[in-house]
Tab-separated table of C-alpha atoms and ligand atoms in Angstrom:
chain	number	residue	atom	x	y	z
A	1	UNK	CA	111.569	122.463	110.334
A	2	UNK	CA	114.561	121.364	112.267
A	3	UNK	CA	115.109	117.327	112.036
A	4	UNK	CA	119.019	117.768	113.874
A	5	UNK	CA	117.010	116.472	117.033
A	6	UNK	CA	116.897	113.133	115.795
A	7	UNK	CA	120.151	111.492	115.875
A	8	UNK	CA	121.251	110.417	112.021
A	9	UNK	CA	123.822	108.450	110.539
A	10	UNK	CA	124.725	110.349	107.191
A	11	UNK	CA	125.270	107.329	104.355
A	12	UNK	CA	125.320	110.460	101.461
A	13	UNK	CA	127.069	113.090	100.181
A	14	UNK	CA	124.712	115.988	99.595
A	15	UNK	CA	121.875	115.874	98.109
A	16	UNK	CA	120.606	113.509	94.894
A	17	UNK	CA	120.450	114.842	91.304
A	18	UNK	CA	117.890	116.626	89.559
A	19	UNK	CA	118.025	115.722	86.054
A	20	UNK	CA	115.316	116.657	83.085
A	21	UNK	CA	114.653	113.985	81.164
A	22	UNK	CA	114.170	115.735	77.815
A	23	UNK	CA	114.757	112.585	75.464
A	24	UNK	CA	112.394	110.270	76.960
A	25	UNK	CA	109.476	113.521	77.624
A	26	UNK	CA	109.488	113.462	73.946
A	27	UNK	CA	108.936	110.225	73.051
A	28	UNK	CA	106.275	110.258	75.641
A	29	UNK	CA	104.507	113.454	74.088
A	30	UNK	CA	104.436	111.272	70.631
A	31	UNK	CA	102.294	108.843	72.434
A	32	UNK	CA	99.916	111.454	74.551
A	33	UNK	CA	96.339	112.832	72.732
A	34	UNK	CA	97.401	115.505	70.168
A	35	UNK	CA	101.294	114.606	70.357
A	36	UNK	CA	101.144	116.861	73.467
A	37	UNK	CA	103.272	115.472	77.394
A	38	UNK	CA	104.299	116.736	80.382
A	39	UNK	CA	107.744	117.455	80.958
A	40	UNK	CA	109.511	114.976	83.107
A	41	UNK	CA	112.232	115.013	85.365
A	42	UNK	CA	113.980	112.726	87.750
A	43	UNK	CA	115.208	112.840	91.248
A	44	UNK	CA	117.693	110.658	91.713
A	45	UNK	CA	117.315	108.679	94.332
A	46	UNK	CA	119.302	105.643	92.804
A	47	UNK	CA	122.053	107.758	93.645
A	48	UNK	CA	122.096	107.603	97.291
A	49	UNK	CA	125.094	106.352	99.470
A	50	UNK	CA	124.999	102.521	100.454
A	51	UNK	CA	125.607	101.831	96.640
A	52	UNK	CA	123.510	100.567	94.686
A	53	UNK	CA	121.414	102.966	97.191
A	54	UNK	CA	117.735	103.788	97.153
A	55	UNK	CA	114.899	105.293	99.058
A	56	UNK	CA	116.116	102.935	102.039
A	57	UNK	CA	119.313	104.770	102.731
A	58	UNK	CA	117.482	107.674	103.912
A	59	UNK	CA	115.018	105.970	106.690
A	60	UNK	CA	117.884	103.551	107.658
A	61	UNK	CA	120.223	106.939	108.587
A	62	UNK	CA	117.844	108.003	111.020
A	63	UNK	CA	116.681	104.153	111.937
A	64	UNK	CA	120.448	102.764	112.206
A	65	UNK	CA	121.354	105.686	114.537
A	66	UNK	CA	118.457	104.960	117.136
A	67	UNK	CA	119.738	101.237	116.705
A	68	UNK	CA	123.400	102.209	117.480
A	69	UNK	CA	121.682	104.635	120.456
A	70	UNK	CA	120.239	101.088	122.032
A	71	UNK	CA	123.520	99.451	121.975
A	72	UNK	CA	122.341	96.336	119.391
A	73	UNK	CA	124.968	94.462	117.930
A	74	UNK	CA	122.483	92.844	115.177
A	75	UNK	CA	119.723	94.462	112.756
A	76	UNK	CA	116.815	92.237	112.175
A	77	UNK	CA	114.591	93.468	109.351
A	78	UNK	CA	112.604	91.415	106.661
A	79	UNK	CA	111.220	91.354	102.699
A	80	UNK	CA	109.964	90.021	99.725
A	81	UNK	CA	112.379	87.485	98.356
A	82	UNK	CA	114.685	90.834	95.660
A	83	UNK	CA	114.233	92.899	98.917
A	84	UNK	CA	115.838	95.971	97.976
A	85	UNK	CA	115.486	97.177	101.559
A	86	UNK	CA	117.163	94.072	103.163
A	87	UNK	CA	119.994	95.026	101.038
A	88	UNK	CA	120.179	98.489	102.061
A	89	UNK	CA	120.347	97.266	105.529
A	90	UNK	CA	122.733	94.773	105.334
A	91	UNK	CA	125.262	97.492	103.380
A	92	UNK	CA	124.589	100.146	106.541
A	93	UNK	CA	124.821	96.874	109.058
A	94	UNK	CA	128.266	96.072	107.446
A	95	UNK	CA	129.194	99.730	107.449
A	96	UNK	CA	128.592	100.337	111.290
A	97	UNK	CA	130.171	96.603	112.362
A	98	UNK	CA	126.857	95.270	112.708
A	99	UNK	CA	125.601	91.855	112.012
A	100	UNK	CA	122.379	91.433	110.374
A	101	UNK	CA	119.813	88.584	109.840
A	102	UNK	CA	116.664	88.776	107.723
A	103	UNK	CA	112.781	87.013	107.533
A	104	UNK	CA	112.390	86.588	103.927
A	105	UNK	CA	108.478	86.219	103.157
A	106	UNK	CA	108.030	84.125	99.848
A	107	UNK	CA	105.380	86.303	98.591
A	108	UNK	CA	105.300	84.132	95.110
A	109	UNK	CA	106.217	80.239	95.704
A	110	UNK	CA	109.810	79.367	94.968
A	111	UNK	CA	110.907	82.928	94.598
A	112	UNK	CA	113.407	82.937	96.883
A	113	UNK	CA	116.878	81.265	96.047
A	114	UNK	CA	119.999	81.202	98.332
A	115	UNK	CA	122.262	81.101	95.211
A	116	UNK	CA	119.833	83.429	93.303
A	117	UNK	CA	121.264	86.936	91.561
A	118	UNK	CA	120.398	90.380	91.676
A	119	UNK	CA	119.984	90.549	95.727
A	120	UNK	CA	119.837	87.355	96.718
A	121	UNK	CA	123.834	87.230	95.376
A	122	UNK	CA	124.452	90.584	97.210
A	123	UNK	CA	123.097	88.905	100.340
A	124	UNK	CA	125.565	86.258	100.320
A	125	UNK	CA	128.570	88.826	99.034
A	126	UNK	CA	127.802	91.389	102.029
A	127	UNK	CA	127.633	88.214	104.643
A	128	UNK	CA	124.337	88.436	105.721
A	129	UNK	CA	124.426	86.457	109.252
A	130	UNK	CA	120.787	84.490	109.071
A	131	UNK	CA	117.694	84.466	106.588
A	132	UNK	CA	114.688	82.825	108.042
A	133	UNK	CA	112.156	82.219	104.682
A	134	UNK	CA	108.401	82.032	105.414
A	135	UNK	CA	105.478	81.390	103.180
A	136	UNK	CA	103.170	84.175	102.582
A	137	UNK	CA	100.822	85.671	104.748
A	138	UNK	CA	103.248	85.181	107.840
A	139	UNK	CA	102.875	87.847	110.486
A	140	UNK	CA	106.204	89.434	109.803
A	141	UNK	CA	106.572	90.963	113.272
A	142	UNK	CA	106.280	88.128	114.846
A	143	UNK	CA	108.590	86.574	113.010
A	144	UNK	CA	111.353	89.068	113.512
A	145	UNK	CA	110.716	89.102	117.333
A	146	UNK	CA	111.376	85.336	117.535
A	147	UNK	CA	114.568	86.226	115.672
A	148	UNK	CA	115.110	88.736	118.181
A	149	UNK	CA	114.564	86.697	120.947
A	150	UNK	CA	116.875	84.343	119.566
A	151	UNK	CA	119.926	86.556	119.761
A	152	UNK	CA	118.427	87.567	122.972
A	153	UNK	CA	119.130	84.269	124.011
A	154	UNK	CA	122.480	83.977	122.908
A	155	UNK	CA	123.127	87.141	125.004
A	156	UNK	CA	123.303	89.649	122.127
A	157	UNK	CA	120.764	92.818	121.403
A	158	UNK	CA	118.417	92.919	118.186
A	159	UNK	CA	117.113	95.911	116.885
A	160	UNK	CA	113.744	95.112	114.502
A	161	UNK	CA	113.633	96.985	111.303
A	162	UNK	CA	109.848	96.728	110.174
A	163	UNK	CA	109.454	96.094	106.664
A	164	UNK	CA	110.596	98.458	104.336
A	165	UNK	CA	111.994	100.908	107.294
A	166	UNK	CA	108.554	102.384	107.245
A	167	UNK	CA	107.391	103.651	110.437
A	168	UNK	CA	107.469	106.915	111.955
A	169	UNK	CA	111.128	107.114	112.342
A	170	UNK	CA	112.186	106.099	108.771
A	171	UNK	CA	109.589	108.409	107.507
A	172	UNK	CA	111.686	111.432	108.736
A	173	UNK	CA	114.190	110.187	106.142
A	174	UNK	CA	111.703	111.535	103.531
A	175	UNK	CA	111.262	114.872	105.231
A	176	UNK	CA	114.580	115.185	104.866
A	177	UNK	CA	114.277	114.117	100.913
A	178	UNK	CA	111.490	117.135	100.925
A	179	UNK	CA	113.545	119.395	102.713
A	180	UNK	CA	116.016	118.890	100.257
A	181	UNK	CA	114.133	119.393	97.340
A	182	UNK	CA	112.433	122.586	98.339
A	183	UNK	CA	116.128	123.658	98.954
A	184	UNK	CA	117.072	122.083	95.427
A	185	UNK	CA	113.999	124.220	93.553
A	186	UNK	CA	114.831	127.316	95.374
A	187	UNK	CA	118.326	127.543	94.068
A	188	UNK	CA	117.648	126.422	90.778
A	189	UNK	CA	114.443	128.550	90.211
A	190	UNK	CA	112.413	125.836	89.620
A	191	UNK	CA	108.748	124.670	89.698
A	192	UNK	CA	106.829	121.503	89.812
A	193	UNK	CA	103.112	120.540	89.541
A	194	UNK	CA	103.266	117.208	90.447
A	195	UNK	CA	105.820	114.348	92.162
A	196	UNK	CA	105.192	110.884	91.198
A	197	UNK	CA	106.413	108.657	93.813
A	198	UNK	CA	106.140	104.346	94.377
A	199	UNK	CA	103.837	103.482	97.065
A	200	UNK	CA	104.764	100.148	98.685
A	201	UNK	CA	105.305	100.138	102.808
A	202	UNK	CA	104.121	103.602	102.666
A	203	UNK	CA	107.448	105.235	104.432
A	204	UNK	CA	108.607	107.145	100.774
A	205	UNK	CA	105.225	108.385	100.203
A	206	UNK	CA	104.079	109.356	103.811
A	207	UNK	CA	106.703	110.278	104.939
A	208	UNK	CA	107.343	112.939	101.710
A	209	UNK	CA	103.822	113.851	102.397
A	210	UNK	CA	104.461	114.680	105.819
A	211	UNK	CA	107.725	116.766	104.788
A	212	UNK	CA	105.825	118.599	101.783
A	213	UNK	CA	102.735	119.684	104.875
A	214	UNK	CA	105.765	120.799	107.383
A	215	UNK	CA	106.845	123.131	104.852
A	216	UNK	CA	104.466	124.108	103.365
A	217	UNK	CA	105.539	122.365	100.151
A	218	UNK	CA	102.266	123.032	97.893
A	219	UNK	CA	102.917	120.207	94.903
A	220	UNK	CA	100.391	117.270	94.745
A	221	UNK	CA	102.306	113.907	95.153
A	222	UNK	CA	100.496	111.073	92.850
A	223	UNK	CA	101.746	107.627	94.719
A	224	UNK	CA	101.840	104.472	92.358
A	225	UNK	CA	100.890	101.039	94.109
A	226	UNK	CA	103.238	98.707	93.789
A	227	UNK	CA	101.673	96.090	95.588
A	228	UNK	CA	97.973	97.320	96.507
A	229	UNK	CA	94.832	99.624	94.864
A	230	UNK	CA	93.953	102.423	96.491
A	231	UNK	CA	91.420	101.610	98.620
A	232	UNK	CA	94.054	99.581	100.961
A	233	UNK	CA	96.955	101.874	100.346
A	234	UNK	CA	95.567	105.083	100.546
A	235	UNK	CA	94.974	104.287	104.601
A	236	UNK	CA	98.726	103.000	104.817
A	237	UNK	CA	99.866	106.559	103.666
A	238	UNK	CA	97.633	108.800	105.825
A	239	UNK	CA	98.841	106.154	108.887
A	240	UNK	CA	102.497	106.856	107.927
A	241	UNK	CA	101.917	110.642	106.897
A	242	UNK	CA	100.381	111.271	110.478
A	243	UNK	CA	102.949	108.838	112.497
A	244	UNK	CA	105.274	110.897	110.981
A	245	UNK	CA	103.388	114.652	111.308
A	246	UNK	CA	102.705	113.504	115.050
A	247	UNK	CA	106.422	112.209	115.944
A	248	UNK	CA	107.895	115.915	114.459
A	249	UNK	CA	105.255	117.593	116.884
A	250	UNK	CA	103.794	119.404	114.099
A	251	UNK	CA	99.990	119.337	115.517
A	252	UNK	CA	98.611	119.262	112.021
A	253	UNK	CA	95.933	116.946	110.892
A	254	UNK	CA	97.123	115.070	107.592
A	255	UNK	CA	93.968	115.473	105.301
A	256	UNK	CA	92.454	112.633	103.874
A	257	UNK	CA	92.111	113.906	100.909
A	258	UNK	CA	95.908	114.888	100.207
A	259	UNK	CA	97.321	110.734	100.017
A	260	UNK	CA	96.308	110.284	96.248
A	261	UNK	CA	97.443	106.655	95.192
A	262	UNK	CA	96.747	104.922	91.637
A	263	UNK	CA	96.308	101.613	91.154
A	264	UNK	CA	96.671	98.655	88.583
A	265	UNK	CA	100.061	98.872	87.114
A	266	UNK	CA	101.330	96.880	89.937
A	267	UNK	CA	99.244	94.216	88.335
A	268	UNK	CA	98.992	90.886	87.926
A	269	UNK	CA	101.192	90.585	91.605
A	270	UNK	CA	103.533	92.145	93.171
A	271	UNK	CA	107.149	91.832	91.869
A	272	UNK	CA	105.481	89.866	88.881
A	273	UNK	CA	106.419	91.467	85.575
A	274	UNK	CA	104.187	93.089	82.916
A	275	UNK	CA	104.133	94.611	79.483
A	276	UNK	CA	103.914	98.038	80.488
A	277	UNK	CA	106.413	97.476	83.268
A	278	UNK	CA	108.883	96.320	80.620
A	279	UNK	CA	107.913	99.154	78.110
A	280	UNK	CA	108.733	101.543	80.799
A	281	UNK	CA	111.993	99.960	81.634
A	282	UNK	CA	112.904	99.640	77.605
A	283	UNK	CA	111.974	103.504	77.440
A	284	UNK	CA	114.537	105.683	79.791
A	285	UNK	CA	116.820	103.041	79.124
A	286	UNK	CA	117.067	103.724	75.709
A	287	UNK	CA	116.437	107.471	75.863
A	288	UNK	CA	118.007	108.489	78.384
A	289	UNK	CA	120.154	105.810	79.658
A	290	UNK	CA	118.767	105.475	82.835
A	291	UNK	CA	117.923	101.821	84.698
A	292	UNK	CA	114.855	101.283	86.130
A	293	UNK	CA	113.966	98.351	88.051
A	294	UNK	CA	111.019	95.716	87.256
A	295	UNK	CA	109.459	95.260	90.647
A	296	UNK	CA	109.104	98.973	91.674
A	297	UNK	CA	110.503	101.662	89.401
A	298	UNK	CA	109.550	100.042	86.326
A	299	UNK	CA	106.214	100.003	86.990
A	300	UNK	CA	105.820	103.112	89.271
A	301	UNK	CA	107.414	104.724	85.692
A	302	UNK	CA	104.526	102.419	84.076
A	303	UNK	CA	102.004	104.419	86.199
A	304	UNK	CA	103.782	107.992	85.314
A	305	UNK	CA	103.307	106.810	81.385
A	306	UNK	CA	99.790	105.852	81.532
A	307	UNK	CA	98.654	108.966	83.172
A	308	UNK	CA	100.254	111.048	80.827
A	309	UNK	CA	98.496	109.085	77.475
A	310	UNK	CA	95.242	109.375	79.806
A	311	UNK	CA	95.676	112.787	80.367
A	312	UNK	CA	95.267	113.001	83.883
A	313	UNK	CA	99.019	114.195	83.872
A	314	UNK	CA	98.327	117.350	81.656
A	315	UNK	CA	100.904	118.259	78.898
A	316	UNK	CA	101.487	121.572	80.756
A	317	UNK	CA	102.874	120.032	83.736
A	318	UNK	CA	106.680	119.765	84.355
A	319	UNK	CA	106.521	116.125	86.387
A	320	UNK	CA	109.107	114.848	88.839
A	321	UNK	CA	109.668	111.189	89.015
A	322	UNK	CA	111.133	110.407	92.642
A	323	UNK	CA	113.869	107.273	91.411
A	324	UNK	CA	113.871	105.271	94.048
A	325	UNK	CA	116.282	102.857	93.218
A	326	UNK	CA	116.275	99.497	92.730
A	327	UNK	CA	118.801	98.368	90.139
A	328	UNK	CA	120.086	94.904	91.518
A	329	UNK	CA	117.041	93.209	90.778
A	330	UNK	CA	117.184	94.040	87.114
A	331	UNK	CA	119.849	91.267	86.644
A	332	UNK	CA	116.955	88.558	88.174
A	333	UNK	CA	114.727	89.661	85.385
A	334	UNK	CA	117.296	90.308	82.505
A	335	UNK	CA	115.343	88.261	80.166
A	336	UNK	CA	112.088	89.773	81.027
A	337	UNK	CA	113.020	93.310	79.816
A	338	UNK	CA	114.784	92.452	77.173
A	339	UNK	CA	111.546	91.298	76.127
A	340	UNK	CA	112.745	87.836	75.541
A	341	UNK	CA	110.097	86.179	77.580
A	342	UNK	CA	106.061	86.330	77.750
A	343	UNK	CA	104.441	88.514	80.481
A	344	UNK	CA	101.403	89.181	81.798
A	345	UNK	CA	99.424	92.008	79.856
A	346	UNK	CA	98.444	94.740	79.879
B	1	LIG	C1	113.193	100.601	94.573
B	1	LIG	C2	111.997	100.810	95.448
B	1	LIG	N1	111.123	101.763	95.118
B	1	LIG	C3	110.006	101.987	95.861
B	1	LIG	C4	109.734	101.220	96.981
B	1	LIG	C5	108.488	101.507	97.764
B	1	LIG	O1	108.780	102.343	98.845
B	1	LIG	P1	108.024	102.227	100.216
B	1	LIG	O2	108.161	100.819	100.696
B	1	LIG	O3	108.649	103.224	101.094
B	1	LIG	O4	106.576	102.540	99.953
B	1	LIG	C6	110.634	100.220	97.381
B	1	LIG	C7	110.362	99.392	98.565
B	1	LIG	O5	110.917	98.389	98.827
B	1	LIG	C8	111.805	100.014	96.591
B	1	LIG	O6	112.717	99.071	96.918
């Protein structure tokens, strides 16, 4: 499948890492029925350009270069209060000469802080331009096309970044991701029987869907809610799968039955911590020296765990974990995964 005729910034050398994680697939196995885990690997994701990169760097290549086609001189996007995504846009606004102003939706009271760390500090480093905070529930679009309208005003040219870069354009980035993978496990021989992947905005997972059905990619993907149960994120996948299937011209019909998410370890709220969040943090740091983050990765890792002592991840199966990134919120939770404060259970 050829993506060259979308224009695309490139904010990455080559492709992420594929790393076996032998250490921590052994503790796991120690906690699974019978002693008996899958074998788990990593894609590292946290490795993309835009450093401390994520899954965002990939939509925003193909999203900032439609932006730069339009001729805007600002990007307007929005997120919860440790947006990782905001971030990621800010770093490619600041790369291209861009300005960039934010709606921050306070998805938990009094989470937000202008002199906060983790993000909120990056915002402020990076010189974000404008951050407009509204209380939950706010129609987000809305509120980034008065922001728009704003600099419309003023004579300059907006382009609106919908939450989390997930639409059909900022999908492609994860076609790309697939693309690269099936590339990656050709040269290195390799096989696996299952991705786990974080399910938020939808973008990562549809939009990997999408790539794995244009290439005939044949490995169930097992999406972890980070903010919803399946029965209202399953939908938002198969929307973003087929946006995306639909935009590449690929006349395929994205079957319902193919967007598996799992729900629960997002629990109690999103971005709110919980024990096996931190559990799953404490692990691959400690085993294999490898940061997750507590509001996505930590508990999309949380999800991978549980499966495994369930069984529904078999102890045959060699597992890729799809790192999305992440790592600046860790330091607005230090405490919290170092286990020196209470959180919610289970
Ligand atoms: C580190 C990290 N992982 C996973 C996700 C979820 O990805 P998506 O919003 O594409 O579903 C996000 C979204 O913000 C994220 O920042």
């Amino acid at each position: 499948m050829d993506l060259s005729r979308f224009p695309r910034r490139r904010y990455t050398e080559g492709a992420t890492p594929l790393e076996p994680l032998p250490r921590f697939s052994a503790q796991l196995a120690a906690s699974c029925p019978g002693g008996r885990g899958p074998e788990v690997w990593a894609k590292r994701d946290d490795m993309l350009g835009l450093f401390p990169g994520g899954n965002k760097t990939r939509k925003l290549e193909f999203l900032v270069a439609e932006a730069l086609a339009q001729g805007a001189d600002t990007l307007v996007t929005c997120g919860a209060p440790q947006s990782n995504h905001c971030r990621i846009t800010l770093a490619a606004a600041a790369r291209e000469g861009l300005q960039c102003r934010f709606v921050i939706e306070e998805r938990v009271l009094g989470s937000y802080s202008a002199q906060g760390s983790g993000n909120h500090f990056m915002f402020r480093l990076m010189g974000v331009e404008a951050i407009t905070v509204v209380p939950a529930g706010t129609p987000m679009a809305a509120a980034m096309q008065a922001v728009a309208d704003e600099l419309a005003a003023l004579g300059r040219k907006a382009y609106v970044i919908p939450g989390g870069g997930s639409n059909a354009l900022g999908g492609l980035g994860y076609v790309a991701c697939a693309q690269e993978l099936q590339q990656q496990c050709f040269e290195r021989g390799l096989r696996f029987d299952r991705v786990v992947v974080g399910s938020g905005s939808s973008g990562t997972h549809g939009g990997l869907l999408a790539g794995f059905l244009g290439n005939h990619i044949d490995i169930p993907i097992t999406g972890i809610g980070v903010s919803r149960d399946p029965a209202d994120q399953e939908p938002l996948v198969w929307k973003e799968a087929q946006a995306v299937c639909d935009l590449l011209g690929l006349g395929l019909a994205v079957p319902r039955e193919a967007v598996v998410s799992i729900g629960g370890y997002w629990q109690p709220k999103y971005s709110v911590p919980n024990r096996r969040m931190v559990e799953a943090v404490q692990m691959l740091a400690r085993s294999e020296g490898l940061l997750l983050d507590p509001v996505y990765t930590g508990k999309i890792m949380a999800g991978l765990i549980g499966l495994a002592r369930e069984g529904v991840i078999a102890p045959h199966e060699r597992v890729l974990f799809l790192h999305t990134g992440g790592l600046p919120s860790l330091h607005a939770f230090e405490g919290v995964v170092l286990g020196d404060a209470d959180v919610a259970a289970p």
